[in-house]
XYZ file of C-alpha atoms in Angstrom:
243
model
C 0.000 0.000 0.000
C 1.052 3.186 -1.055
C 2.406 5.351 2.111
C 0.752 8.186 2.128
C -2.524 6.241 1.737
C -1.770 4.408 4.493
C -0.923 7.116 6.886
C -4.811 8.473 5.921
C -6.291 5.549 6.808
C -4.076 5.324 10.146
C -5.679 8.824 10.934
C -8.909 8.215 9.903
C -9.455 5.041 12.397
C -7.795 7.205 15.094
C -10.713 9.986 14.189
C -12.796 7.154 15.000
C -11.547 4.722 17.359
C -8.993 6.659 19.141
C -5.365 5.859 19.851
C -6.159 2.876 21.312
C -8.140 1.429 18.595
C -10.950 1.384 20.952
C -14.969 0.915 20.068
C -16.526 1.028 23.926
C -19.154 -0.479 22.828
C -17.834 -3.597 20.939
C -15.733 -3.278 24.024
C -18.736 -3.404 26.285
C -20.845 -6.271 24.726
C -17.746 -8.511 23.629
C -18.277 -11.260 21.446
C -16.477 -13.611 19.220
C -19.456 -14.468 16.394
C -18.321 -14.345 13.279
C -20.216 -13.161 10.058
C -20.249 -11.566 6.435
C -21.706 -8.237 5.549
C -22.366 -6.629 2.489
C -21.875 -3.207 1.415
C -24.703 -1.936 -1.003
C -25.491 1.378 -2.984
C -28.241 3.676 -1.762
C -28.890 5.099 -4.965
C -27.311 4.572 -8.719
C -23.611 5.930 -8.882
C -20.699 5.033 -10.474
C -18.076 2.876 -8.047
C -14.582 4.696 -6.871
C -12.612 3.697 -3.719
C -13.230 0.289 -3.560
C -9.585 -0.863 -3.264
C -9.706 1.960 -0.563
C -12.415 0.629 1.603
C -11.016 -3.084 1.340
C -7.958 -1.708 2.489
C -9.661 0.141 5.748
C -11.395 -3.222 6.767
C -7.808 -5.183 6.625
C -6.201 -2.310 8.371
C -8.834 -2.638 10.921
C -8.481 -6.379 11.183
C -5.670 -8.347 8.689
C -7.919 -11.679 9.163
C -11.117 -10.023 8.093
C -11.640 -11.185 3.650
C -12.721 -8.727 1.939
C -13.688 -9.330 -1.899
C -14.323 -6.496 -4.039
C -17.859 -6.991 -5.856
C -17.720 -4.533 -8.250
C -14.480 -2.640 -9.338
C -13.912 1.167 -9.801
C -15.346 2.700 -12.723
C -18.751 0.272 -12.527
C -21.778 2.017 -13.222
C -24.254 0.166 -10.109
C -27.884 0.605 -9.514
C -29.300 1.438 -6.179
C -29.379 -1.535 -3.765
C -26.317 -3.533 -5.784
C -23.589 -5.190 -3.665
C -19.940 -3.763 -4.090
C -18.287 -5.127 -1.654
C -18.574 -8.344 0.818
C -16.532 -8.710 3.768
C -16.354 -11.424 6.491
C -15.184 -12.554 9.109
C -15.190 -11.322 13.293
C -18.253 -9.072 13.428
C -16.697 -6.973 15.960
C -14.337 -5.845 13.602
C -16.383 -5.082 10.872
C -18.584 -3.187 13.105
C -15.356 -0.830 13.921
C -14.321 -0.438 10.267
C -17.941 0.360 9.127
C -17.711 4.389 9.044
C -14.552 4.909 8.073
C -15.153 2.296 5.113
C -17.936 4.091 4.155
C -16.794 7.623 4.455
C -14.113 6.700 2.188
C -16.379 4.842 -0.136
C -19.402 7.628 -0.095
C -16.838 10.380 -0.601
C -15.382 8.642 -3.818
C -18.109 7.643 -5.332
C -19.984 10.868 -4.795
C -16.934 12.824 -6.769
C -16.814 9.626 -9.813
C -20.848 9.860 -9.949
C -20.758 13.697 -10.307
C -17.976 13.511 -12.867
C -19.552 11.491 -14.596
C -23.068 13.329 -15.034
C -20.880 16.283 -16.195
C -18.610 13.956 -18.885
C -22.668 12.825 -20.209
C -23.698 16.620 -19.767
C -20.916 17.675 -22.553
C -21.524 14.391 -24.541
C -18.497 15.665 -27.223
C -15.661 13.310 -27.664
C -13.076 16.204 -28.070
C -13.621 17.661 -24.633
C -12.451 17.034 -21.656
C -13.707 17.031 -18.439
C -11.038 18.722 -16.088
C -10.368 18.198 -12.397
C -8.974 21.067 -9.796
C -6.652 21.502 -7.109
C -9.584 22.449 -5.330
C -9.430 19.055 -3.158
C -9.639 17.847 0.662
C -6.411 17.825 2.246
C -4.861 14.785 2.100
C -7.297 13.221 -0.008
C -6.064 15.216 -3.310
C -4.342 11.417 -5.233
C -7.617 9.619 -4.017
C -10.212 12.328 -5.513
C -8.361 13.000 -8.597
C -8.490 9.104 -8.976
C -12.075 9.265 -8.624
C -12.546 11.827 -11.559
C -10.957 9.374 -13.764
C -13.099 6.298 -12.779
C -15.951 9.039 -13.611
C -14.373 9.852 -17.152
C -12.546 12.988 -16.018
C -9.108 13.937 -16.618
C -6.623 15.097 -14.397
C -5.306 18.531 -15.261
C -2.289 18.769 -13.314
C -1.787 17.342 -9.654
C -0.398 20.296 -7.951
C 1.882 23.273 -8.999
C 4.792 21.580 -8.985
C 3.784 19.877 -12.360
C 2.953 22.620 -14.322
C 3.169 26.216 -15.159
C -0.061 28.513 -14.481
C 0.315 32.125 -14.874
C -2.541 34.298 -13.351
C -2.897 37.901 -13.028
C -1.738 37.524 -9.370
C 1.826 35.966 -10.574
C 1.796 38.696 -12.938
C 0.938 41.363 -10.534
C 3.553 40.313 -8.127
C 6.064 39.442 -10.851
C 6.448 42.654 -12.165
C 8.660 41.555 -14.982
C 6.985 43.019 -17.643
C 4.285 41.461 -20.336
C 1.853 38.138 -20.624
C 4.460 37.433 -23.195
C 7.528 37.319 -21.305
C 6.427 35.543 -18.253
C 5.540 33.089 -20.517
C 8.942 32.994 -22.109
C 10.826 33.264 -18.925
C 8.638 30.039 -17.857
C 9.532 28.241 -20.821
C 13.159 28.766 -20.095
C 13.260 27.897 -16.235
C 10.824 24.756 -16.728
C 11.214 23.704 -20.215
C 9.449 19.650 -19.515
C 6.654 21.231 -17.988
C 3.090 22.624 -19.765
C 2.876 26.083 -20.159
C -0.753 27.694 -19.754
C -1.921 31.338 -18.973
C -5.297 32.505 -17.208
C -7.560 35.301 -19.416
C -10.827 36.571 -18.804
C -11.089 38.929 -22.036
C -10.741 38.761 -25.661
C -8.035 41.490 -25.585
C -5.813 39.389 -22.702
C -6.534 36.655 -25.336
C -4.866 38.550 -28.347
C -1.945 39.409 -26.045
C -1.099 36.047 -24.624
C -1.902 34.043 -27.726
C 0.765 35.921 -29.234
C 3.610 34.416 -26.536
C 2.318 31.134 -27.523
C 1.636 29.396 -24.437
C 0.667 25.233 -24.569
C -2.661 26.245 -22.937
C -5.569 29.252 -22.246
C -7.677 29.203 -19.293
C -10.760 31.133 -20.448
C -11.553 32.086 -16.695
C -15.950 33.101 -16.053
C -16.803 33.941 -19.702
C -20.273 33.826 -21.128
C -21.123 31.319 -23.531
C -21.030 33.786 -26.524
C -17.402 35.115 -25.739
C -16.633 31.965 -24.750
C -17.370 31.176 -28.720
C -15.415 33.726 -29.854
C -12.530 32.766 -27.501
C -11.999 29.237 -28.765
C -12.427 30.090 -32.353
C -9.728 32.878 -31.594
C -7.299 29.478 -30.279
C -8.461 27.028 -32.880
C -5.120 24.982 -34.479
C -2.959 26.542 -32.040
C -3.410 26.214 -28.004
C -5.575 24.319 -26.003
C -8.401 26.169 -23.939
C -9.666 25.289 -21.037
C -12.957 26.900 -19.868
C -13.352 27.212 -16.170
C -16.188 29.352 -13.381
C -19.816 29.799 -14.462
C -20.170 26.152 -15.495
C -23.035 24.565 -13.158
């Protein structure tokens, strides 16, 4: 399991169980039954997280077997089985909530992805995700998009260049066009894309040539004019406004 993974689930079942890995009432009304559960949808979704979840229940309990039902990226109806564990019944009974926030979150982002991948129903675009994640939780929710049909737009800013009229403002080294340059020559590997929110930023940065626009809160008809203005050079990216 990866590390950092790991760690989150170590702090999620201390959230819940404390240092001690203690459920007082398990505690209180001891018992050594056995069982098998079943974890089912409340409503139609598509699956993300389920390698997560399994991975809760063993960390809860390594003797616990937990078979994944259906696998990330399954479209599921409401009531359908995903995932079956067995074994002590105190112990699944102490992995329950964290399995299932970890399941509910990630299925809630790849179901909502994937109504918006459906709402734009056209092959050449893209469905972006943000940095806008939980902390901590950015790899898992960003692998969630994908199972929804999204694609991951860059994982944090250490993997690409985005130039904003904050960097810009505090930058003070002169036009769209030679931050763009200067970019280009510090990080040459990485992807190159500038923020606009008018046509006439739009002239100006097209003209340095950037790998990517972000066409930042436009209206549909501007937003027209926009991509025709990029069409067979950079890629645009549309972002705010879209609901």
């Amino acid at each position: 399991m990866d590390a950092c993974l790991h760690d989150l689930i170590e702090r999620a079942l201390v959230e819940d169980l404390g240092p001690e890995r203690l459920d007082a009432t398990c505690a209180a009304l001891a018992s050594d039954a056995v069982g098998s559960a079943v974890v089912r949808t409340r409503e139609d979704c598509r699956v993300a997280g389920m390698s997560v979840a399994a991975a809760v229940f063993r960390a809860v309990d390594e003797s616990l077997l937990v078979k994944v039902m259906m696998p990330d990226g399954s479209d599921v109806k409401a009531g359908d089985g995903v995932l079956e564990v067995s074994g002590r019944a105190t112990s699944m009974l102490m992995a329950e909530r964290t399995v299932l926030n970890f399941a509910q979150r990630l299925c809630g982002v790849a179901t909502l992805t994937r109504a918006f991948v459906r709402a734009a129903n056209r092959p050449e675009m893209a469905v972006l995700d943000t940095r806008k994640t939980t902390p901590g939780w950015r790899a898992l929710e960003k692998a969630a998009g994908v199972c929804g049909g999204g694609v991951n737009h860059r994982m944090g800013l250490f993997d690409a260049v985005m130039i904003k009229d904050n960097h810009l403002a505090l930058w003070g080294g002169g036009s769209i066009a030679k931050a763009v340059q200067t970019a280009r020559m510090r990080f040459p590997g990485l992807k190159i894309e500038v923020e606009v929110d008018t046509l006439d930023q739009l002239r100006e940065v097209l003209m340095a040539q950037p790998d990517w626009v972000l066409l930042d809160n436009m209206e549909p008809e501007r937003l027209r004019q926009a991509v025709e203005m990029c069409r067979g050079g950079c890629r645009t990216e549309a972002s705010g406004g879209i609901t």
